[in-house]
Amino acid sequence: MYVAVKGGEAAIANAHRLLASRRRGDASVPALTLEQIAGQLALGVDRVMGEGSLYDPELAALAIKQSRGDLIEAVFLLRAYRTTLPRFGYSEPVDTGAMVIERRVSAVFKDLPGGQLLGPTFDYTHRLLDPELAGDHPVAEPVRGEAPSEKALRVSDILAGDGLIEENLPSEEDSDVADITRTALEFPLGRDARLQALARGDEGFLLALGYSTQRGYARSHPFAGEIRIGEVAVEMVLPELGFAVCIGRVRLTECQMVNQFKGSAKVPPQFTTGYGLVFGQAERKAMAMALCDRALRAAELGEDITAPAQDEEFVISHSDNVQATGFVEHLKLPHYVDFQAELDLVRRMRAEHAAAQATGRQDIATDASREAAE
Amino acid sequence: MSAQIATDAAPAIASYNFAYLDEQTKRMIRRAILKAIAIPGYQVPFASREMPMPYGWGTGGVQVTAAIIGPEDVLKVIDQGADDTTNAVSIRAFFAKVANVATTTRTMEATIIQTRHRIPETKLSAGQVLVYQVPIPEPLRFLEPRETETRKMHALEEYGLMHVKLYEDIARHGEISTTYAYPVMVEGRYVMDPSPTPKFDNPKMHRSEALQLFGAGREKRIYAVPPFTEVVSLDFEDHPFEIQTFDRPCALCAAENVYLDEVVLDDSGGRMFVCSDTDHCEDRRAQGHRGEMAGHPLETAK
């Protein structure tokens, strides 16, 4: 007779068993290997590494496989693993100026030291579905050029010589860098904490906010000063040695947006920058991040805060897709105890309303609204 | 829940510490808990970790439990008052797996009870810890969305906005129309969100013998109500705080003055009302109490 919604361990186990079967799909088709995912779905792997804040293509590929291609779920898997890893210390700041560049474009100069280098880009491809890719046709070897003889200066370094652009002053020697995974966020944030949050922020969310700044909600006249993609060395000071040694290389995408700034009482007119730095090849994310970073500098630069993209608490509190998806999806959990309380209230208020109607009183509102279920 | 607990998996994937969290993290959380106990009702920021279950599904409560649980503990997990709701099953299985602790559904036997949305009907006793899962720890959040502002309001004990809200409820509806997550004043100092428990449960918090800990993972806050602490639901002299009442007893165990769930029986308006606290209901039935739909003659003596 009475059967409450018995979740039951058996039901959960069976659901997960079905999930495993659906994940595998048709058993007559070979299973995906992690090499295939990391090698052929590399941009998905990069996104998972970036928003998962863990540089490990193999684990990211595993997460994508496990999540059936649901990238936010994959990010979540990687984060939940990352958080259990011991923290040995912090690397030295990476030198993106010394990046081994695979792609480097600047929209603000026709040519510049180090040259424009298109690299592996979708830009200028015609988005026509390619039936050949349905099969496994051989692919031509890429063309290899000479290694550039001159150093590819970052655009901010080129402009800095003329004083046209704000200086990127190094932080004070002994100031510790923020770590948003080890301390609770406290608003207003320092720019270091803000950039960390943006770097792991959801690509779609930042894309939409960055887009909103271009459409006039906190417009800041951006130019893509430079986008570069390539590998940089990661160096760490080992206490036993007392100096920095290279412990590996990571592929990064860096974007410097150059924005107009009218100047203030203290500072003459000059260009300012928004900054984006993301693991892997993630150009859209890096550009969106740079737009958001610049918009969020409004307070620092004495600009009016009028748009959502300039509102630090709003942007940073909602940019993390692992948090967002968890809280949105928790609405699936049972809420019947609270709903019961609301049912009771609404019934009572409806009865009172009906009684009032009957006696000719029309002034009782039936607004029983309450915040979204918690 | 498909927790990534892979103690027996390939060596490439690490195994996990007792109760999942590493000891450094536990120490950080314990410090936050101690601070929370020292300042009843105050929300202590802590460096909440990503857990292997989603934010919003009890990560705060799970972290608090993971930080305080020991091998000798006996754990009970409830959601909506029931031990067998899916998320309660999942969290209980998680701790059974990563901490290898004994679990129970019996309120009396548990040393730690993790809960979502209810406080057990059975009176808790000294030595027990009740761990609440909290979605939005800030009682002022829906009145003022900014953390920078609400922290100031707490610091200055500036709770006028909350009283105005409750007053407007009365002006508009003739009563305070908050039915769950009903704000309380803790030890005469901090206004606190009791988590989305129905206001029916608020009086149970007052001067409880048990330690009450609240964990909000996504919002990165821990707060506490130490044993024997004053917890007073906000109200007005002419509109005193009232809890929900039900006009019938539990259909299974005939309990009165407990919180009931409404269960839809058919599509023609058939309903039954049963205890939300499943352990309490089972306990009463084991003692021979019978409600009108328990399949036995109606109990006569109450």
CSV table of C-alpha atoms in Angstrom, one decimal, chain A residues 1-2 5-9 12 16 59 62 66 76-77 79-81 83-84 181-185 187-188 200 311 313 322-323 326-327 329-330 332-338 340-345 347-349 352 364-365 367-368 370-374, chain B residues 1-2 4 13 16 20 45-47 49-57 80 82 84-87 89 116-118 135-136 142 145-148 172-173 175 177-181 196-198 218 220 244 252 259-263 271-274 276 293:
chain,number,residue,atom,x,y,z
A,1,MET,CA,0.0,0.0,0.0
A,2,TYR,CA,1.9,3.1,1.0
A,5,VAL,CA,9.3,7.8,-3.2
A,6,LYS,CA,11.7,5.1,-2.2
A,7,GLY,CA,15.0,6.2,-3.8
A,8,GLY,CA,16.5,3.0,-2.8
A,9,GLU,CA,20.1,1.9,-3.3
A,12,ILE,CA,20.4,4.3,-8.0
A,16,HIS,CA,24.2,4.0,-13.0
A,59,LEU,CA,42.6,13.0,-17.5
A,62,LEU,CA,39.0,10.5,-19.6
A,66,GLN,CA,33.1,9.4,-18.8
A,76,PHE,CA,33.2,18.9,-12.8
A,77,LEU,CA,34.9,15.5,-12.8
A,79,ARG,CA,37.7,19.7,-10.6
A,80,ALA,CA,36.6,17.1,-8.1
A,81,TYR,CA,39.8,15.2,-8.8
A,83,THR,CA,40.8,19.4,-5.4
A,84,THR,CA,42.2,16.2,-3.8
A,181,THR,CA,40.9,27.5,-4.6
A,182,ARG,CA,42.4,27.9,-1.1
A,183,THR,CA,40.5,30.9,0.2
A,184,ALA,CA,36.9,32.0,0.1
A,185,LEU,CA,36.3,34.9,-2.3
A,187,PHE,CA,34.7,41.1,-2.7
A,188,PRO,CA,36.0,43.4,-4.0
A,200,ARG,CA,38.1,29.0,-15.0
A,311,ASP,CA,29.7,44.4,-11.8
A,313,GLU,CA,30.1,40.5,-7.6
A,322,VAL,CA,30.4,23.8,-11.9
A,323,GLN,CA,28.7,25.9,-9.2
A,326,GLY,CA,25.0,22.2,-9.4
A,327,PHE,CA,22.7,24.7,-8.0
A,329,GLU,CA,20.2,21.1,-11.2
A,330,HIS,CA,19.7,20.6,-7.5
A,332,LYS,CA,15.6,18.1,-9.2
A,333,LEU,CA,16.1,17.0,-5.6
A,334,PRO,CA,13.0,16.5,-3.5
A,335,HIS,CA,11.7,19.7,-2.0
A,336,TYR,CA,8.3,18.3,-0.9
A,337,VAL,CA,8.7,19.3,2.7
A,338,ASP,CA,9.0,23.0,1.8
A,340,GLN,CA,4.0,21.2,1.7
A,341,ALA,CA,4.5,24.3,3.8
A,342,GLU,CA,3.8,26.5,0.8
A,343,LEU,CA,0.7,24.4,-0.2
A,344,ASP,CA,-0.7,24.9,3.3
A,345,LEU,CA,-0.1,28.7,3.1
A,347,ARG,CA,-4.6,27.1,0.5
A,348,ARG,CA,-5.2,29.2,3.6
A,349,MET,CA,-4.7,32.4,1.7
A,352,GLU,CA,-9.3,33.9,3.0
A,364,ILE,CA,-6.6,41.3,-0.4
A,365,ALA,CA,-3.8,40.5,-2.7
A,367,ASP,CA,0.6,37.4,-4.1
A,368,ALA,CA,2.0,34.4,-2.4
A,370,ARG,CA,8.3,33.5,-2.6
A,371,GLU,CA,11.8,33.2,-3.8
A,372,ALA,CA,12.7,30.2,-6.0
A,373,ALA,CA,12.8,26.9,-4.1
A,374,GLU,CA,16.0,26.5,-2.1
B,1,MET,CA,26.0,9.1,-7.6
B,2,SER,CA,29.1,7.9,-9.4
B,4,GLN,CA,35.2,8.7,-8.3
B,13,ILE,CA,44.5,7.4,-10.4
B,16,TYR,CA,41.6,9.0,-1.4
B,20,TYR,CA,37.7,11.8,1.2
B,45,PRO,CA,34.0,32.0,5.2
B,46,PHE,CA,36.0,28.8,4.4
B,47,ALA,CA,37.9,27.6,1.4
B,49,ARG,CA,36.5,22.4,-2.0
B,50,GLU,CA,35.0,20.8,-5.1
B,51,MET,CA,33.4,17.6,-3.9
B,52,PRO,CA,32.5,14.6,-6.0
B,53,MET,CA,28.9,15.6,-5.9
B,54,PRO,CA,27.4,18.7,-7.3
B,55,TYR,CA,27.2,22.1,-5.6
B,56,GLY,CA,23.7,22.5,-4.3
B,57,TRP,CA,23.5,18.8,-3.5
B,80,GLN,CA,13.1,15.7,3.6
B,82,ALA,CA,13.5,10.5,5.1
B,84,ASP,CA,15.6,6.6,1.8
B,85,THR,CA,15.3,9.7,-0.4
B,86,THR,CA,17.8,9.4,-3.3
B,87,ASN,CA,20.3,12.1,-2.2
B,89,VAL,CA,21.0,7.3,0.1
B,116,ARG,CA,18.5,18.5,4.3
B,117,HIS,CA,15.3,20.4,5.0
B,118,ARG,CA,14.3,18.7,8.3
B,135,PRO,CA,21.9,26.4,-0.1
B,136,ILE,CA,21.9,30.1,0.7
B,142,PHE,CA,16.8,38.0,-1.0
B,145,PRO,CA,21.8,40.5,-3.2
B,146,ARG,CA,25.3,41.9,-2.4
B,147,GLU,CA,27.6,40.2,0.0
B,148,THR,CA,29.6,43.4,0.5
B,172,ARG,CA,-0.3,42.3,2.8
B,173,HIS,CA,-1.3,38.9,3.9
B,175,GLU,CA,0.4,37.0,8.6
B,177,SER,CA,4.1,34.4,4.8
B,178,THR,CA,7.5,32.8,5.3
B,179,THR,CA,6.9,29.1,5.7
B,180,TYR,CA,10.4,27.7,5.5
B,181,ALA,CA,13.9,29.1,6.0
B,196,PRO,CA,15.2,25.6,4.3
B,197,THR,CA,13.7,23.6,7.1
B,198,PRO,CA,10.0,24.3,7.5
B,218,ARG,CA,28.9,26.7,-3.0
B,220,LYS,CA,31.7,28.8,1.1
B,244,GLN,CA,2.4,24.9,11.1
B,252,LEU,CA,0.4,5.3,9.4
B,259,TYR,CA,5.4,17.4,10.4
B,260,LEU,CA,3.4,15.5,7.8
B,261,ASP,CA,3.9,15.0,4.1
B,262,GLU,CA,0.9,15.0,1.8
B,263,VAL,CA,0.9,12.0,-0.5
B,271,ARG,CA,-4.7,12.3,-0.2
B,272,MET,CA,-3.1,10.9,2.8
B,273,PHE,CA,-0.9,12.6,5.4
B,274,VAL,CA,2.1,10.7,6.8
B,276,SER,CA,7.9,13.3,7.1
B,293,MET,CA,-4.3,3.7,6.8
